[in-house]
mmCIF file of C-alpha atoms and ligand atoms in Angstrom:
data_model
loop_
_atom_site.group_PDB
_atom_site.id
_atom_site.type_symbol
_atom_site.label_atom_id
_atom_site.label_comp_id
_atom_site.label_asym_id
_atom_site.label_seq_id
_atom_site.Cartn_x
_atom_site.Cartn_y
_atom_site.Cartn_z
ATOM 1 C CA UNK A 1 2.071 -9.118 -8.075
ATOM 2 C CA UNK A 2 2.572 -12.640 -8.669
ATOM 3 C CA UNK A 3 4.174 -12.029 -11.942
ATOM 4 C CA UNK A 4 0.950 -10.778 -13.417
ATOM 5 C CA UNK A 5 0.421 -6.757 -13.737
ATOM 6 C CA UNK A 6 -3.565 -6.077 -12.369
ATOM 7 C CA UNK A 7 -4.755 -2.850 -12.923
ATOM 8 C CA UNK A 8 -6.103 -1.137 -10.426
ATOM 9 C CA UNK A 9 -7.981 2.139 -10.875
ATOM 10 C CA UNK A 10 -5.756 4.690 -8.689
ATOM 11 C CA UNK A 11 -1.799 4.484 -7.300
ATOM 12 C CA UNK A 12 -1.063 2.163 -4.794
ATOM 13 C CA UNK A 13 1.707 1.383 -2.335
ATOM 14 C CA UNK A 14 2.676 -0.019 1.204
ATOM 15 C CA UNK A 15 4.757 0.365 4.166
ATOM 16 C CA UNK A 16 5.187 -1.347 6.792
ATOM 17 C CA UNK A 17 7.159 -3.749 9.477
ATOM 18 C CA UNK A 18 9.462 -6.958 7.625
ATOM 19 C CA UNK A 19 7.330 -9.810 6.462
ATOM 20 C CA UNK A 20 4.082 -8.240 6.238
ATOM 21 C CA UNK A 21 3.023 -8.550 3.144
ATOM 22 C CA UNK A 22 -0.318 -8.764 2.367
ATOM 23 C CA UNK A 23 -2.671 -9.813 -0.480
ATOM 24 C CA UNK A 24 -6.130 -8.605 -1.407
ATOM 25 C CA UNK A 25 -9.008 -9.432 -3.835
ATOM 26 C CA UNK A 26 -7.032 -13.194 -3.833
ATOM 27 C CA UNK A 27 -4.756 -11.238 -6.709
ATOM 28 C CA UNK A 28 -3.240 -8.334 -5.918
ATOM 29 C CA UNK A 29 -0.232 -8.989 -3.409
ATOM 30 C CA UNK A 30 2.259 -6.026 -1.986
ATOM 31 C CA UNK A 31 5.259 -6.091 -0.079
ATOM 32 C CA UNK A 32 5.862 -3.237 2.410
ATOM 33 C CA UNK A 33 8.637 -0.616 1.618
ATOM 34 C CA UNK A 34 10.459 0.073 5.308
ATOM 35 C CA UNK A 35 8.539 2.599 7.062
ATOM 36 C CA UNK A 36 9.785 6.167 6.310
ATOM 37 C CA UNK A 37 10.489 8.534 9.527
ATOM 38 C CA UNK A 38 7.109 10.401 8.431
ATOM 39 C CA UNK A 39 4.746 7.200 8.063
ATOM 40 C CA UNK A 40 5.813 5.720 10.891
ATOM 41 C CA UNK A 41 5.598 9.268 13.215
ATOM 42 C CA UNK A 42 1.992 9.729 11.660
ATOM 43 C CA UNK A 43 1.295 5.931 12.618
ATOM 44 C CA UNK A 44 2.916 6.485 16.308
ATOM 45 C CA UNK A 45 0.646 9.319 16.378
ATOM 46 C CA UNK A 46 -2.892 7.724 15.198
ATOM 47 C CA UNK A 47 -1.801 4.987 17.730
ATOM 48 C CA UNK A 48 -1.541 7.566 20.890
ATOM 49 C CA UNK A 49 -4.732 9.033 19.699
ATOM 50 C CA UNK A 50 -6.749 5.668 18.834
ATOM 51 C CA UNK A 51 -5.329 3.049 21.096
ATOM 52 C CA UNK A 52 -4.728 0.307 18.413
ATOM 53 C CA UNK A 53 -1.710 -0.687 17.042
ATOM 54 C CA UNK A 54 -0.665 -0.790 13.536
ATOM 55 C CA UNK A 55 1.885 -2.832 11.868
ATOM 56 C CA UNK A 56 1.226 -1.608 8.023
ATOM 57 C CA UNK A 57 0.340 1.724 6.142
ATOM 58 C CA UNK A 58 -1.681 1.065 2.460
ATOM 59 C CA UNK A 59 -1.332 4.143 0.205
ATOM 60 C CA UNK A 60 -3.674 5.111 -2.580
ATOM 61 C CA UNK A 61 -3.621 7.899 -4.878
ATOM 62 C CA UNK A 62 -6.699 8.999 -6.541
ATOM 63 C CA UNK A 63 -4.726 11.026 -9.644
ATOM 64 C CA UNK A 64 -8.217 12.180 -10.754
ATOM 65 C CA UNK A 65 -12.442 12.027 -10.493
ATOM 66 C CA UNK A 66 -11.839 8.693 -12.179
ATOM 67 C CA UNK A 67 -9.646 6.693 -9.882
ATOM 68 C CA UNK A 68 -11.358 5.058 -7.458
ATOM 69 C CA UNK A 69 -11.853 1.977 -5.420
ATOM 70 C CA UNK A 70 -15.207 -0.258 -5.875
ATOM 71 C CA UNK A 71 -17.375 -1.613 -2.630
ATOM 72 C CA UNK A 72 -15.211 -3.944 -0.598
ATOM 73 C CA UNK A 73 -14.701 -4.480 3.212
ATOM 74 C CA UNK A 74 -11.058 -4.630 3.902
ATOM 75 C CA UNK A 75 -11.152 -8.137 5.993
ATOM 76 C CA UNK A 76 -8.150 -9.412 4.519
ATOM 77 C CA UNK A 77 -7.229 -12.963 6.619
ATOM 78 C CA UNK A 78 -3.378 -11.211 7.433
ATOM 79 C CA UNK A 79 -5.139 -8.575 9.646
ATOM 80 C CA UNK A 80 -6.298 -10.944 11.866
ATOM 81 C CA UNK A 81 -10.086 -10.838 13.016
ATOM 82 C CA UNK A 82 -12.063 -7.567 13.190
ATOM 83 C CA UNK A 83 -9.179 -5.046 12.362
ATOM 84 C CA UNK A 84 -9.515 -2.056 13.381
ATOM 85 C CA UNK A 85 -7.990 0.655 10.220
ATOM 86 C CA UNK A 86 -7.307 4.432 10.603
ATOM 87 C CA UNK A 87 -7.498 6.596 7.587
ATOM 88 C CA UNK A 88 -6.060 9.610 7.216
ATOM 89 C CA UNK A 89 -6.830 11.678 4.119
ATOM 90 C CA UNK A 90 -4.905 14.487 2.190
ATOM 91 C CA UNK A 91 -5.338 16.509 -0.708
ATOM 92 C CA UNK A 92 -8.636 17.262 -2.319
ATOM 93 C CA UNK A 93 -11.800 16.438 -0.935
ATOM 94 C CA UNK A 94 -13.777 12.922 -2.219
ATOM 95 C CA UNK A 95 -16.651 11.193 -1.127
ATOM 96 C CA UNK A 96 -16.379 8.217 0.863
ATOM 97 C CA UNK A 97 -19.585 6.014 1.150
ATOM 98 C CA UNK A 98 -20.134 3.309 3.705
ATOM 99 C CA UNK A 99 -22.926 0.709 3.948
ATOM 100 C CA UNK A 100 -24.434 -1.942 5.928
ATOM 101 C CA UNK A 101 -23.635 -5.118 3.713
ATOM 102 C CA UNK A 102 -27.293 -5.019 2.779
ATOM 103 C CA UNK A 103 -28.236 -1.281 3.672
ATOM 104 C CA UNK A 104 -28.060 1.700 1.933
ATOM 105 C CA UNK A 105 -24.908 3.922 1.857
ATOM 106 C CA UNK A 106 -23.885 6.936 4.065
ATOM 107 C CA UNK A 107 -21.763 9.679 2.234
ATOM 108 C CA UNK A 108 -18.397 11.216 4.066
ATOM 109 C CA UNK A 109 -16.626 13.884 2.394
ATOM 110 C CA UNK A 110 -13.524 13.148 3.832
ATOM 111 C CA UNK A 111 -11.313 16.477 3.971
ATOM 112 C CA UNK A 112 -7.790 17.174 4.009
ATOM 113 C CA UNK A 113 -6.273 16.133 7.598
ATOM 114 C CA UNK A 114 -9.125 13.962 8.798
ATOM 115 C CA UNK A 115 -9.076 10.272 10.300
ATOM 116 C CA UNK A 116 -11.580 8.258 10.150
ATOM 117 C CA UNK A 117 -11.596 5.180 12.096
ATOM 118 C CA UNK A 118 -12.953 2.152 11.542
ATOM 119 C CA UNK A 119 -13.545 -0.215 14.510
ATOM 120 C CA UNK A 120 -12.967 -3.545 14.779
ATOM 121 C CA UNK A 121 -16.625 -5.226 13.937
ATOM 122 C CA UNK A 122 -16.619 -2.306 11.320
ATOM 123 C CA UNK A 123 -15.346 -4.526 8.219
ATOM 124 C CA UNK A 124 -17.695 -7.609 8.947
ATOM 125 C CA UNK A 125 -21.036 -5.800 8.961
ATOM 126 C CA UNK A 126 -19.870 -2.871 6.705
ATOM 127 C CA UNK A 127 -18.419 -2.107 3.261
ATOM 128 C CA UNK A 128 -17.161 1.255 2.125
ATOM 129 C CA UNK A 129 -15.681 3.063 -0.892
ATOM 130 C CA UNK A 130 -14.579 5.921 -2.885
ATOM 131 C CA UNK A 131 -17.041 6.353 -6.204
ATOM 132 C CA UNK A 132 -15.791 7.901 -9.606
ATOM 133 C CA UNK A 133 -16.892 10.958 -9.597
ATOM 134 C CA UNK A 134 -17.044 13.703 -13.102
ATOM 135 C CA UNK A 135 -15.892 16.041 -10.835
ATOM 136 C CA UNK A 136 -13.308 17.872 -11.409
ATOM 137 C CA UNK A 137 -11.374 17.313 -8.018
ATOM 138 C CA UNK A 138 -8.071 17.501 -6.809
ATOM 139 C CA UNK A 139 -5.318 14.683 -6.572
ATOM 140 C CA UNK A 140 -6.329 12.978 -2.977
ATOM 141 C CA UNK A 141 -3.717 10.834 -1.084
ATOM 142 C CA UNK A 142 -5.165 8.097 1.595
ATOM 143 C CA UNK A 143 -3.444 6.455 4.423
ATOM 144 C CA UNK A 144 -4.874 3.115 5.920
ATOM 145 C CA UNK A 145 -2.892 2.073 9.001
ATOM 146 C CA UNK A 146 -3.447 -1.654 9.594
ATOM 147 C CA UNK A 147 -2.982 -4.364 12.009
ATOM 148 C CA UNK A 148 -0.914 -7.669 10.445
ATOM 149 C CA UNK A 149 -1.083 -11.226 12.426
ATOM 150 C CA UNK A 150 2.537 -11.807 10.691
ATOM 151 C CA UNK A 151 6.025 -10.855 9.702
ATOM 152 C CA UNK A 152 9.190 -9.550 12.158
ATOM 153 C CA UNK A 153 8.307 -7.609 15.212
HETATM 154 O O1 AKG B 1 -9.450 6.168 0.048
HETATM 155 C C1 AKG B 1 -10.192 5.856 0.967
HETATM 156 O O2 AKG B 1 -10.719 6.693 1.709
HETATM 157 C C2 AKG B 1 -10.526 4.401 1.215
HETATM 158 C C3 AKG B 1 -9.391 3.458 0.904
HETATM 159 C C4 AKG B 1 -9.802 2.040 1.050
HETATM 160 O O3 AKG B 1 -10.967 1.719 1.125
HETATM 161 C C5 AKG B 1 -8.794 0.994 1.107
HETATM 162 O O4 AKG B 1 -7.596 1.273 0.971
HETATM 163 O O5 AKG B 1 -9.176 -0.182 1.292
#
């Protein structure tokens, strides 16, 4: 990261194809791990099902009701222009709340197994998230698949 340590408020990692890293919030930069057999079957898989291509996966693990990740639209410049991100979730059940940028939220309780797609167009009008919740819930694993403009094909 830069040499700095950020915290953020759940675990994080990525996989992905050579030279894709990729940098959020203008802080917080990872460097993709080599995809495993299992991401990238599960990626070749979204892609037969979706149509769209993905060059990296973004992990997050929400350990408890209190990780989390804030309001954001994921419209990160190394995706290219209107991405279009699959997410597959696993483990216990959290809500997932998306908004028009100036609209009021819609809640998703996003189960273990399910993919929710977001289209390209989805991340300029839209922002989503995952609230803190006091809950008690159980640990919850997401996969975002992701387009990437660079790196080694
Ligand atoms: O955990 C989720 O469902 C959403 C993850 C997310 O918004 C992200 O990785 O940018």
């Amino acid at each position: 990261m830069l040499g700095k340590t950020i915290p953020v408020p759940r675990l994080e990692c990525i996989y992905g194809d050579a030279g894709c890293d990729y940098l959020y919030s203008n802080s917080v930069f990872l460097k993709p791990l080599t995809w495993t057999d299992n991401l990238a079957n599960l990626r070749d898989r979204i892609t037969a099902l979706t149509g769209y291509k993905f060059r990296i996966v973004i992990g997050n693990q929400y350990r408890t009701g209190t990780d989390s990740i804030g309001w954001h639209a994921d419209n990160e410049p190394s995706m290219g222009s209107n991405p279009a991100i699959a997410s597959l979730s696993l483990g216990g059940v959290r809500k997932f709340q998306i908004k028009p940028r100036n609209g009021k939220p819609t809640d998703f309780w996003l189960e273990h197994g399910s993919l929710l797609v977001m289209h390209p167009g989805c991340q300029s009008t839209h922002l989503h998230q995952v609230p803190k919740t006091n809950k008690i819930v159980s640990t919850r694993i997401n996969l975002t698949f992701r387009p990437h403009t660079g790196g080694e094909r």
